[in-house]
Coordinates of C-alpha atoms in Angstrom, one line a residue:
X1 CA 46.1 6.1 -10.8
X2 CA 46.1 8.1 -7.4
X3 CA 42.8 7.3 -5.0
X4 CA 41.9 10.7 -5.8
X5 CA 41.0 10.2 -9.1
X6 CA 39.7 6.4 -8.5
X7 CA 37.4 8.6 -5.8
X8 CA 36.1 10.7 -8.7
X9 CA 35.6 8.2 -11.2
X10 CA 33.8 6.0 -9.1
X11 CA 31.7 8.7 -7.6
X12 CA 31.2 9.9 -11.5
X13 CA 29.8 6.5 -12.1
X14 CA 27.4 6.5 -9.2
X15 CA 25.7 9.4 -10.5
X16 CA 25.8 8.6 -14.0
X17 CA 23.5 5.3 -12.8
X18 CA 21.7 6.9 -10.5
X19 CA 20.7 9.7 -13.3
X20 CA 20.0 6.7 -15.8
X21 CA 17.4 5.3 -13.9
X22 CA 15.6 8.5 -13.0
X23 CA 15.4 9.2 -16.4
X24 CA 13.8 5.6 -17.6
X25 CA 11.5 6.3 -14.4
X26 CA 10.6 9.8 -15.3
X27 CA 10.8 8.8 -19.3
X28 CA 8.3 6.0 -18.1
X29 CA 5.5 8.1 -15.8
X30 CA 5.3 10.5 -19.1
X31 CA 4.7 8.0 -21.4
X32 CA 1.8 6.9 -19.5
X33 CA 0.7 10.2 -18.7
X34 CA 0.8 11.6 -22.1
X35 CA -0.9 8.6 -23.6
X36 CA -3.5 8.4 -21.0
X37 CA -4.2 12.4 -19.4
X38 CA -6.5 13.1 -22.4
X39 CA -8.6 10.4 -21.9
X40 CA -9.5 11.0 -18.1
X41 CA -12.7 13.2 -18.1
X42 CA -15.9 13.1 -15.1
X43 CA -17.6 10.6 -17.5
X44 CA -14.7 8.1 -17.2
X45 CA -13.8 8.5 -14.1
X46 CA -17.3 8.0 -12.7
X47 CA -19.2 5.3 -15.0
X48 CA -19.0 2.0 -15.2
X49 CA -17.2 -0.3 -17.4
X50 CA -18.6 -1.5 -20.6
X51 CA -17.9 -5.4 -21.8
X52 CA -18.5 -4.6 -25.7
X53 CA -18.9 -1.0 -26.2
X54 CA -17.0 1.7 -26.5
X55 CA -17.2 4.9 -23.7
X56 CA -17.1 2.8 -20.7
X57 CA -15.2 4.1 -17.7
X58 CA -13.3 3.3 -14.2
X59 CA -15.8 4.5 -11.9
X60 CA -16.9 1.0 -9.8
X61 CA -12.9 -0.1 -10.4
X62 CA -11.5 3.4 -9.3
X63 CA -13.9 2.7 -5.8
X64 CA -13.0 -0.8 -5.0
X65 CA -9.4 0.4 -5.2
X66 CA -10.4 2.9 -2.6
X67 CA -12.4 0.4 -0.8
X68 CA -9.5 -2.3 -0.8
X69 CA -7.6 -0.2 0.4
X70 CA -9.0 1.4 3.3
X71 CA -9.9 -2.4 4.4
X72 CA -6.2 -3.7 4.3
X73 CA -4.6 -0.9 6.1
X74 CA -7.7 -0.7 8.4
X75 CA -6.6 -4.7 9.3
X76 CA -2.9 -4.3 8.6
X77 CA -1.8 -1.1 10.1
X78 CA -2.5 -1.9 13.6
X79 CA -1.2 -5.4 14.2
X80 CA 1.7 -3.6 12.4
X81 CA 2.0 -0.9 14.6
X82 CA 1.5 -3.3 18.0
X83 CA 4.2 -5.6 16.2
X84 CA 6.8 -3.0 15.8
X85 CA 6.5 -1.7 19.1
X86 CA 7.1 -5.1 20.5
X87 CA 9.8 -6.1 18.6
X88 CA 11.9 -2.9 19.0
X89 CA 10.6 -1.7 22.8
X90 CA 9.9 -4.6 24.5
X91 CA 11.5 -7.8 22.9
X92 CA 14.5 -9.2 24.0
X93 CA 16.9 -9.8 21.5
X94 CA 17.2 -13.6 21.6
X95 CA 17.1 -16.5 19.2
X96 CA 13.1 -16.3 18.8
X97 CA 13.2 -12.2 18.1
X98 CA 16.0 -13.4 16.2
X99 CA 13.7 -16.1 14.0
X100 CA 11.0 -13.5 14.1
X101 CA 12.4 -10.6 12.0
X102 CA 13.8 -13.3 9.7
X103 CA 10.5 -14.4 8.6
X104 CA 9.4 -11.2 8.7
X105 CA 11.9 -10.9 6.2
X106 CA 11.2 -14.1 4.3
X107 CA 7.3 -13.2 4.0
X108 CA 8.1 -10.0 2.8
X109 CA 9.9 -11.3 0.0
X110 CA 7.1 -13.2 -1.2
X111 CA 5.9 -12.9 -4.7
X112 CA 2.4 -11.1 -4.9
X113 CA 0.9 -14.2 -7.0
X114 CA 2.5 -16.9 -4.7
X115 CA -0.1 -14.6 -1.7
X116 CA -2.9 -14.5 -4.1
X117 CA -2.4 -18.6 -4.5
X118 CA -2.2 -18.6 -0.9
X119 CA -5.2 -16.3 -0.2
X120 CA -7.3 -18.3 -3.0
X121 CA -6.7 -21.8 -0.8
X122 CA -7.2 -20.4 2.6
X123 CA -9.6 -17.2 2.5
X124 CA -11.9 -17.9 -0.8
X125 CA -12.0 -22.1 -0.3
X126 CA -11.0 -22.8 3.2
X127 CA -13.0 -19.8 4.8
X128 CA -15.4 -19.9 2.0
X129 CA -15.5 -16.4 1.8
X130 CA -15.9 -16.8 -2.0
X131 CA -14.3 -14.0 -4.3
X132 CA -15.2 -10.6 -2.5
X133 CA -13.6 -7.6 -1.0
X134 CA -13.2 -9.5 2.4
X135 CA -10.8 -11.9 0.9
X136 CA -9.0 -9.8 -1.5
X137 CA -8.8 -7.6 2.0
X138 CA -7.3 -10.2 4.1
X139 CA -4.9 -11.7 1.2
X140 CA -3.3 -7.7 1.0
X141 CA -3.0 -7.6 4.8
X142 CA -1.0 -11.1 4.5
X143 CA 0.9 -9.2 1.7
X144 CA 1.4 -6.2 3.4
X145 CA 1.7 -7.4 7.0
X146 CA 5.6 -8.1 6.7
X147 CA 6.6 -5.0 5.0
X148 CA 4.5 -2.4 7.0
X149 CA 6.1 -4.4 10.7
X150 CA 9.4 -4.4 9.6
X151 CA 9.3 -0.1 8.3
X152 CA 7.9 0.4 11.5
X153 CA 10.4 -0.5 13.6
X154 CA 13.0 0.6 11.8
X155 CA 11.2 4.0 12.1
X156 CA 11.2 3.1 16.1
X157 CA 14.7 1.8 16.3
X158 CA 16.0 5.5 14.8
X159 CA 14.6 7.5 17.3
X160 CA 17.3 7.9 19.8
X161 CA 17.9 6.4 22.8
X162 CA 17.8 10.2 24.6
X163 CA 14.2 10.6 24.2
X164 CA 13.4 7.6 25.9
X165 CA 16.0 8.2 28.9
X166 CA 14.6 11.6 29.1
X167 CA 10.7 10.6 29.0
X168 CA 12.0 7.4 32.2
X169 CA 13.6 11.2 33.9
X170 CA 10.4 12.7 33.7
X171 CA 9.1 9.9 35.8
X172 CA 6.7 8.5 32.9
X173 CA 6.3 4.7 32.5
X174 CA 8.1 2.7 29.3
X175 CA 4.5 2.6 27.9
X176 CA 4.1 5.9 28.2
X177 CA 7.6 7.0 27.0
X178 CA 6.6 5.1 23.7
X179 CA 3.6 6.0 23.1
X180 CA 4.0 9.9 23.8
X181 CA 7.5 10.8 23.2
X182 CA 9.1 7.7 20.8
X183 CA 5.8 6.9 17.9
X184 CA 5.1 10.8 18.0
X185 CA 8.7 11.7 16.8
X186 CA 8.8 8.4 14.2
X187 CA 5.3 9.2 12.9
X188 CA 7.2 10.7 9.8
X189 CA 8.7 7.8 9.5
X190 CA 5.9 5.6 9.8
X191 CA 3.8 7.4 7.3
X192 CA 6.6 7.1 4.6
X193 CA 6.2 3.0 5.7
X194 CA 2.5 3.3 5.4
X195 CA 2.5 5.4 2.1
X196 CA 4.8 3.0 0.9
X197 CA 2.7 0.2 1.5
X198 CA 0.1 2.0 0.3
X199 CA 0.9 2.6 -3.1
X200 CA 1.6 -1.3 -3.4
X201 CA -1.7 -2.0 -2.4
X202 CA -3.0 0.3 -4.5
X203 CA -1.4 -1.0 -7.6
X204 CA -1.2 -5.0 -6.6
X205 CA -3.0 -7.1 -9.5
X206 CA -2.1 -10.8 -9.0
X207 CA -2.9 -10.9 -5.7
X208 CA -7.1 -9.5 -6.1
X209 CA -7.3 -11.9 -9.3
X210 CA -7.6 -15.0 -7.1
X211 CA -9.3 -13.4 -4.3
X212 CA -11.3 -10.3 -4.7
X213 CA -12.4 -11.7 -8.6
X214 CA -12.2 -10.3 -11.8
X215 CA -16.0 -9.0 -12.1
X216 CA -17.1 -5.6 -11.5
X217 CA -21.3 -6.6 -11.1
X218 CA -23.3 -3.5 -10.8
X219 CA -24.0 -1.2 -7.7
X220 CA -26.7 0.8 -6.2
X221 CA -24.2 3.8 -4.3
X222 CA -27.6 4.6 -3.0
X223 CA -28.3 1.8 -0.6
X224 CA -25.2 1.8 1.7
X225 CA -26.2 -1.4 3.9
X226 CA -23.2 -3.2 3.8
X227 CA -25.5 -6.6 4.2
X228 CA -26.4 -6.1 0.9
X229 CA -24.9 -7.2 -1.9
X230 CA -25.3 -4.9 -4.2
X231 CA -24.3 -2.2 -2.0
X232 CA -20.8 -0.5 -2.7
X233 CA -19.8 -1.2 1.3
X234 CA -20.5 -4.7 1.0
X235 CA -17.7 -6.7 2.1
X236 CA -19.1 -9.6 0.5
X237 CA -19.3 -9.4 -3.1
X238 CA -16.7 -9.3 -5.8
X239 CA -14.8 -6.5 -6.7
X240 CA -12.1 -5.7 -9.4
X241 CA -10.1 -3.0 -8.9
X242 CA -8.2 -0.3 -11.3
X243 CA -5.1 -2.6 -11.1
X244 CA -6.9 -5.7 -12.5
X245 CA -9.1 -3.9 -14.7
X246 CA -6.0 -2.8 -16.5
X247 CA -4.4 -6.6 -16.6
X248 CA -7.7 -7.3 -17.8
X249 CA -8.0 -5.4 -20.8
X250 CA -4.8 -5.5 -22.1
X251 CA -4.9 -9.4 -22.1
X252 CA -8.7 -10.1 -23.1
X253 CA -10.3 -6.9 -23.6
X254 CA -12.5 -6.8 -26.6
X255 CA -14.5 -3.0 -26.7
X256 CA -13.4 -1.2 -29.3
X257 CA -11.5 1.2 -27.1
X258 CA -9.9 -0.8 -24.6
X259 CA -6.7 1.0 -25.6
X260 CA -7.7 4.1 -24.7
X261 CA -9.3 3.0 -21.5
X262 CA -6.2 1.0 -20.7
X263 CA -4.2 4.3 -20.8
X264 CA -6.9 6.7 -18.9
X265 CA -6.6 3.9 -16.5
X266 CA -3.0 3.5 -16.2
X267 CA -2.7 7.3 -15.8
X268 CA -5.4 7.8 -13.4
X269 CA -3.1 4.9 -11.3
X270 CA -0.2 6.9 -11.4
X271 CA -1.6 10.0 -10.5
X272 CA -3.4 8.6 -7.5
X273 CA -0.5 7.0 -6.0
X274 CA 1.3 10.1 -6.4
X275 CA -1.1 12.2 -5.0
X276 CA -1.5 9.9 -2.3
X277 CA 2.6 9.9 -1.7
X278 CA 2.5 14.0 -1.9
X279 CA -0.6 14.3 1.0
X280 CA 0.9 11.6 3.4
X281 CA 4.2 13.4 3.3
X282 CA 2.0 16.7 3.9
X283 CA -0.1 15.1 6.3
X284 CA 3.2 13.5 8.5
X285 CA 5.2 16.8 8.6
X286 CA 2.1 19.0 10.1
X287 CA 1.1 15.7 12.7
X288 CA 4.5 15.8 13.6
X289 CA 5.0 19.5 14.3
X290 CA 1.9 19.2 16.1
X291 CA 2.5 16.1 18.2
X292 CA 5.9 17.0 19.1
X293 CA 5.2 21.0 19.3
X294 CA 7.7 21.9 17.4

């Protein structure tokens, strides 16, 4: 057998997987889509959930998703940005860099209940921040930390080495050569990163049971003092979120439709991280055109 043919078969073989798992991906988003799409309606995506009757919706669930999210990138997404910058600009590459991005690596491996464990011990006992958004918050940023650091400099480290020799020509400090000329033309990048991280967050179960609870108490989206605890900004009280709501029913739900609201739920996940993917990708095309003017 000639290398020719070897070439073909193996390259015939790549494809052939590679088309095998798009089509349990794709066979898997339309199962959940066609089970659950006619079961989203105004009324279920804006009432609360109901214990033990039937016609209860995701509303409270579908905004502490929101809400969790916006938190953990609000924390995360700096001290990621500042870390990536450091480690690809401004480190030296030595044996502490060196230790650095192998944690990095090491924590990003870390399995989501193993953080939830973690966040449980040191932000809902230690910190006795009880189980609330705040600690469900900081236990995703912990989560999320190593993954969003590590895509952002890798965005940084594939911007080429021309920009920043031509930014140092135009007499601009290294500080200013980064931040003007090197994030502008990676923010594509980074936004994949971030959307990536995103739509973990987004999703992540086993992490908010052991830190932001499994409750969904009742609020007043008419007082918006986030000292209250009964206000929907309050960082302080408990909040379950689409993701749990979803473990939730299927392992101990007991209203007599909890599988239709399983699947309304599961679809209205799905569709929101896409949606989310589609508009960040959107969103980083037109800042980059802009930034760069191009």
């Amino acid at each position: 057998m000639n290398a020719k043919r070897i070439d073909k078969i193996a390259t015939g073989v790549l494809y052939g997987v590679a088309a095998f798992v798009v089509i349990i991906l794709v066979a898997l988003l339309g199962y959940i889509l066609i089970q659950g799409v006619p079961k989203i309606s105004c009324h279920f995506l804006t009432s609360p959930a109901l214990a033990f009757e039937a016609g209860g919706g995701i509303g409270i669930q579908l905004f502490n998703s929101f809400y969790l999210l916006f938190l953990a990138l609000l924390i995360s997404l700096p001290i990621s940005l500042g870390a990536g910058i450091y480690l690809n600009e401004y480190a030296p590459q030595n044996t502490v860099t060196g230790l650095i991005r192998t944690t990095i690596e090491i924590l990003s491996s870390l399995p989501s209940v193993v953080v939830g464990l973690f966040g449980y011990l040191f932000f809902v006992v230690q910190f006795k921040l009880g189980f609330s958004i705040l600690s469900g918050a900081f236990a995703l940023t912990v989560f999320n930390l190593p993954i969003l650091t590590r895509s952002i400099e890798e965005a940084l480290a594939n911007i080429s080495d021309n920009q920043r020799e031509a930014g140092y020509a135009l007499g601009l400090s290294r500080w200013e050569t980064v931040t003007k000329i090197v994030v502008p033309a990676a923010l594509p990048s980074i936004l994949t990163g971030v959307v990536l991280s995103a739509g973990r967050i987004f999703g992540e179960a086993a992490a908010l049971i052991y830190t932001a609870g499994q409750s969904a108490p009742a609020l007043d989206f008419g007082n918006w003092n986030p000292f209250d605890i009964s206000s929907p900004l309050s960082p302080l009280r408990p909040a379950e979120t689409l993701a749990v709501h979803i473990w939730k029913i299927n392992s101990e739900g007991i209203m007599p439709d909890a599988k239709a609201v399983s699947a309304g739920a599961s679809a209205v996940l799905i569709i929101a991280v896409l949606l989310f993917n589609f508009l960040a990708r959107w969103l980083g095309k037109r800042l980059y055109k802009h930034l760069t003017a191009e």
